[in-house]
Each structure stands twice: as structure tokens, then as C-alpha cells.
Short mmCIF file of C-alpha atoms in Angstrom, two decimals:
data_model
loop_
_atom_site.label_atom_id
_atom_site.label_comp_id
_atom_site.label_asym_id
_atom_site.label_seq_id
_atom_site.Cartn_x
_atom_site.Cartn_y
_atom_site.Cartn_z
CA MET A 27 -68.81 -73.87 -78.83
CA ASN A 28 -67.69 -76.61 -76.62
CA PRO A 29 -68.09 -79.85 -78.66
CA SER A 30 -68.04 -83.21 -77.14
CA PRO A 31 -65.51 -85.77 -78.37
CA LEU A 32 -68.26 -87.86 -79.92
CA LYS A 33 -69.48 -84.91 -82.00
CA VAL A 34 -65.94 -84.19 -83.15
CA PHE A 35 -65.55 -87.84 -84.08
CA LEU A 36 -68.81 -87.87 -86.00
CA HIS A 37 -68.30 -84.54 -87.81
CA PRO A 38 -64.56 -84.13 -88.14
CA ARG A 39 -64.65 -81.80 -91.15
CA ARG A 40 -67.05 -79.35 -89.67
CA TYR A 41 -65.07 -79.12 -86.48
CA SER A 42 -61.84 -79.04 -88.46
CA ARG A 43 -63.23 -76.08 -90.42
CA GLU A 44 -64.40 -74.40 -87.22
CA LEU A 45 -61.07 -75.12 -85.62
CA ASN A 46 -59.29 -73.67 -88.69
CA GLU A 47 -61.56 -70.62 -88.55
CA LEU A 48 -60.79 -70.26 -84.86
CA LEU A 49 -57.07 -70.64 -85.52
CA GLU A 50 -57.29 -68.13 -88.36
CA ALA A 51 -59.23 -65.77 -86.09
CA CYS A 52 -56.58 -66.33 -83.41
CA ASP A 53 -53.87 -65.60 -85.93
CA ASN A 54 -55.74 -62.47 -87.02
CA HIS A 55 -56.21 -61.44 -83.40
CA ALA A 56 -52.57 -62.24 -82.69
CA ALA A 57 -51.54 -60.08 -85.66
CA ASP A 58 -53.92 -57.38 -84.49
CA LEU A 59 -52.55 -57.74 -80.98
CA GLN A 60 -48.98 -57.48 -82.26
CA GLN A 61 -49.92 -54.45 -84.32
CA ALA A 62 -51.69 -52.94 -81.29
CA CYS A 63 -48.62 -53.72 -79.14
CA ALA A 64 -46.37 -52.12 -81.74
CA GLU A 65 -48.67 -49.09 -81.89
CA ARG A 66 -48.76 -49.03 -78.08
CA ASP A 67 -44.93 -49.20 -77.96
CA HIS A 68 -44.72 -46.48 -80.60
CA ALA A 69 -47.28 -44.42 -78.66
CA LEU A 70 -45.28 -45.00 -75.45
CA ASP A 71 -42.12 -43.87 -77.24
CA ASP A 72 -44.00 -40.81 -78.52
CA LEU A 73 -45.34 -40.26 -75.00
CA GLU A 74 -41.82 -40.50 -73.54
CA LYS A 75 -40.54 -38.07 -76.19
CA SER A 76 -43.48 -35.79 -75.51
CA GLN A 77 -42.89 -36.07 -71.77
CA SER A 78 -39.22 -35.29 -72.29
CA GLN A 79 -40.13 -32.31 -74.51
CA TYR A 80 -42.71 -31.24 -71.93
CA ASP A 81 -40.10 -31.46 -69.16
CA ASP A 82 -37.64 -29.48 -71.33
CA LEU A 83 -40.30 -26.88 -72.11
CA LYS A 84 -41.30 -26.73 -68.47
CA ARG A 85 -37.66 -26.20 -67.49
CA GLN A 86 -37.25 -23.56 -70.21
CA TYR A 87 -40.46 -21.90 -69.06
CA ALA A 88 -39.18 -21.85 -65.48
CA ASP A 89 -35.86 -20.40 -66.69
CA LEU A 90 -37.69 -17.80 -68.79
CA GLN A 91 -40.02 -17.01 -65.91
CA HIS A 92 -37.02 -16.58 -63.62
CA GLY A 93 -35.31 -14.41 -66.25
CA PHE A 94 -38.52 -12.43 -66.71
CA GLU A 95 -38.78 -11.82 -62.97
CA GLY A 96 -35.13 -10.73 -62.93
CA LEU A 97 -35.75 -8.37 -65.86
CA LYS A 98 -38.89 -7.10 -64.18
CA GLU A 99 -36.92 -6.33 -61.00
CA GLU A 100 -34.14 -4.72 -63.03
CA ILE A 101 -36.67 -2.61 -64.95
CA ALA A 102 -38.29 -1.55 -61.68
CA LYS A 103 -34.85 -0.69 -60.27
CA LYS A 104 -33.88 1.28 -63.40
CA GLU A 105 -37.25 3.04 -63.38
CA ASN A 106 -36.74 3.95 -59.74
CA GLU A 107 -33.22 5.23 -60.53
CA HIS A 108 -34.59 7.27 -63.44
CA LEU A 109 -37.34 8.72 -61.26
CA GLN A 110 -34.75 9.65 -58.64
CA SER A 111 -32.55 11.17 -61.37
CA ILE A 112 -35.52 13.12 -62.69
CA ALA A 113 -36.36 14.34 -59.17
CA THR A 114 -32.72 15.34 -58.63
CA LEU A 115 -32.60 17.13 -61.97
CA LYS A 116 -35.87 18.92 -61.23
CA LYS A 117 -34.46 20.03 -57.88
CA GLN A 118 -31.27 21.22 -59.58
CA ILE A 119 -33.32 23.08 -62.19
CA GLU A 120 -35.36 24.75 -59.45
CA ASP A 121 -32.17 25.68 -57.59
CA LEU A 122 -30.61 27.04 -60.78
CA GLN A 123 -33.77 29.00 -61.58
CA ALA A 124 -33.74 30.45 -58.07
CA GLN A 125 -30.06 31.33 -58.49
CA LEU A 126 -30.83 32.87 -61.88
CA VAL A 127 -33.60 35.00 -60.35
CA HIS A 128 -31.25 36.00 -57.54
CA GLN A 129 -28.47 36.81 -60.04
CA GLU A 130 -30.89 38.87 -62.14
CA GLU A 131 -31.98 40.78 -59.04
CA MET A 132 -28.34 41.31 -58.07
CA GLU A 133 -27.55 42.47 -61.61
CA ARG A 134 -30.45 44.94 -61.53
CA THR A 135 -29.28 46.15 -58.14
CA LEU A 136 -25.71 46.53 -59.40
CA VAL A 137 -26.92 48.44 -62.46
CA GLU A 138 -28.94 50.74 -60.19
CA ILE A 139 -25.94 51.17 -57.87
CA ASP A 140 -23.71 51.94 -60.88
CA ARG A 141 -26.26 54.48 -62.11
CA GLN A 142 -26.44 56.11 -58.69
CA LEU A 143 -22.65 56.01 -58.38
CA ASP A 144 -22.35 57.75 -61.74
CA GLN A 145 -24.76 60.39 -60.49
CA VAL A 146 -22.73 60.82 -57.29
CA GLU A 147 -19.51 61.05 -59.32
CA GLU A 148 -21.11 63.66 -61.56
CA MET A 149 -22.30 65.60 -58.50
CA LYS A 150 -18.82 65.34 -56.98
CA ARG A 151 -17.18 66.67 -60.16
CA SER A 152 -19.75 69.45 -60.29
CA TYR A 153 -19.09 70.36 -56.64
CA GLU A 154 -15.33 70.22 -57.10
CA ASN A 155 -15.53 72.43 -60.20
CA ARG A 156 -17.78 74.85 -58.39
CA ILE A 157 -15.50 74.89 -55.32
CA THR A 158 -12.50 75.50 -57.54
CA ARG A 159 -14.26 78.35 -59.35
CA LEU A 160 -15.50 79.86 -56.08
CA ARG A 161 -12.04 79.68 -54.49
CA ALA A 162 -10.50 81.28 -57.55
CA LYS A 163 -13.17 83.96 -57.54
CA ILE A 164 -12.74 84.59 -53.81
CA ILE A 165 -8.99 84.77 -54.14
CA SER A 166 -9.25 87.15 -57.07
CA LEU A 167 -11.84 89.30 -55.27
CA LYS A 168 -9.77 89.42 -52.08
CA SER A 169 -6.60 90.14 -53.96
CA GLN A 170 -8.34 93.05 -55.63
CA GLN A 171 -9.67 94.37 -52.32
CA GLN A 172 -6.78 93.82 -49.95
CA PRO A 173 -3.53 92.29 -50.88
CA GLU A 174 -2.77 91.31 -47.28
CA ALA A 175 -6.17 89.62 -46.89
CA SER A 176 -5.33 87.00 -49.55
CA SER A 177 -3.08 85.29 -47.06
CA ASP A 178 -6.05 85.16 -44.65
CA ILE A 179 -8.18 83.50 -47.33
CA ALA A 180 -5.64 80.77 -47.84
CA ALA A 181 -5.52 80.28 -44.08
CA GLY A 182 -9.32 80.13 -43.73
CA VAL A 183 -12.17 77.75 -44.50
CA ILE A 184 -15.00 78.59 -46.91
CA ASP A 185 -18.48 78.24 -45.35
CA MET A 186 -20.52 76.66 -48.15
CA THR A 187 -23.89 77.85 -46.81
CA THR A 188 -23.02 81.54 -46.61
CA GLY A 189 -20.09 81.74 -48.98
CA ARG A 190 -17.95 83.50 -46.35
CA ILE A 191 -14.39 82.67 -45.39
CA ILE A 192 -13.98 81.61 -41.79
CA PRO A 193 -10.44 81.95 -40.52
CA LYS A 194 -8.93 78.66 -39.43
CA LYS A 195 -8.30 79.86 -35.93
CA ASP A 196 -12.01 80.70 -35.53
CA SER A 197 -13.30 77.63 -37.36
CA ARG A 198 -15.00 75.14 -35.08
CA ARG A 199 -15.76 72.71 -37.91
CA ASN A 200 -13.64 70.17 -39.68
CA ILE A 201 -13.55 70.66 -43.46
CA ASP A 202 -13.66 66.88 -44.04
CA GLU A 203 -17.04 66.64 -42.33
CA ASP A 204 -18.92 69.25 -44.36
CA TRP A 205 -17.83 68.60 -47.93
CA LEU A 206 -21.18 66.94 -48.74
CA GLU A 207 -23.29 69.86 -47.54
CA SER A 208 -25.38 71.49 -50.17
CA LEU A 209 -23.99 74.57 -51.85
CA PRO A 210 -25.93 77.82 -52.02
CA ASP A 211 -27.54 78.53 -55.33
#
């Protein structure tokens, strides 16, 4: 609508109405434009707030991610330490079990040695009692046979295999060497 001046002069009301409609439309568009600008400004403010929140969240996420990585490393380190502790404890348990087995074997051996020692002690007491009885018997028999021979008995050594008295001057053996020889039955 581009009217010529003559048409405006000839139809002033129509063009006045059109011009009023255009002005009203302009006012409406201006109001709409102001409202759109206000909404745009509000949206920009919201966008800035959202961007700021996004930046804060991104920074928090980075901090949390860094903390998570640190915790992950610490967990891995602790897990490694625990695995090493478990391995050390297992080794100690194995060592202690081996020591326990060794101690049990030693204890069994000591019990067997004690048992054998008791048997040896019993044999020794038996031999000593028998030797004492035999000496007393020999002395009594010799004293009954020859009173002067009893001094020879005391000066001699008893041969445990034959039961005879060997005078010390004729004895070629040491009495300390043959005390474990078996006695005649």
C-alpha cells in the first residue's frame, strides 16, 4: 500500500483509517517486540544462570571425578596392602604349622627317648641289684669255704659271663668298660 498524494487527498478518511490501523498494528508489534525482548532478556538471564550452574556442576563433577580417582587409587593401594598382609599371614601360618609339626615330632621323639631312658634305668637298677646280690652271695660262699680267700674276692673282679672272680693282678680288663655286658642267666 503505497498511496499517491492525490489519492490521500481524495480519500482522507480511508487512508486515515488505514494509517490508524497501521499505527495500531505498529503499536501492537512494538508491544509484542518489547514483550519478546523482555522474554529474550529473561531467557538470556536464565541462560546465564543455567550456564553458571552448568559451570559449577562441571567444576563439581571434575572435583568429584578427581576425588573418585583418588579414592580408587587409595582403594587399590589398600587392597594391595591387604593382599600383601594376607600373603604374609599365610606364610606365617605355614611356618607356624611347619614348626608345630616339627615340635610334635620332637615331642614324640622326646617321649620315646624318655620311655627308652626309663627302660635303661630299670635295666641298670636290675643289674645293680643283681650285682649286689651276686657279690654278697660270692662273699658269703667264699667266707664259708675259705676265710682267707674272702680277701682275694675283694681284691678281684667278677667276670659277668662266667661268674668267676678274676684276681686284680691277673685281670686284663677294666671294670668300667664291661659293666654293660649281658649277665648270665
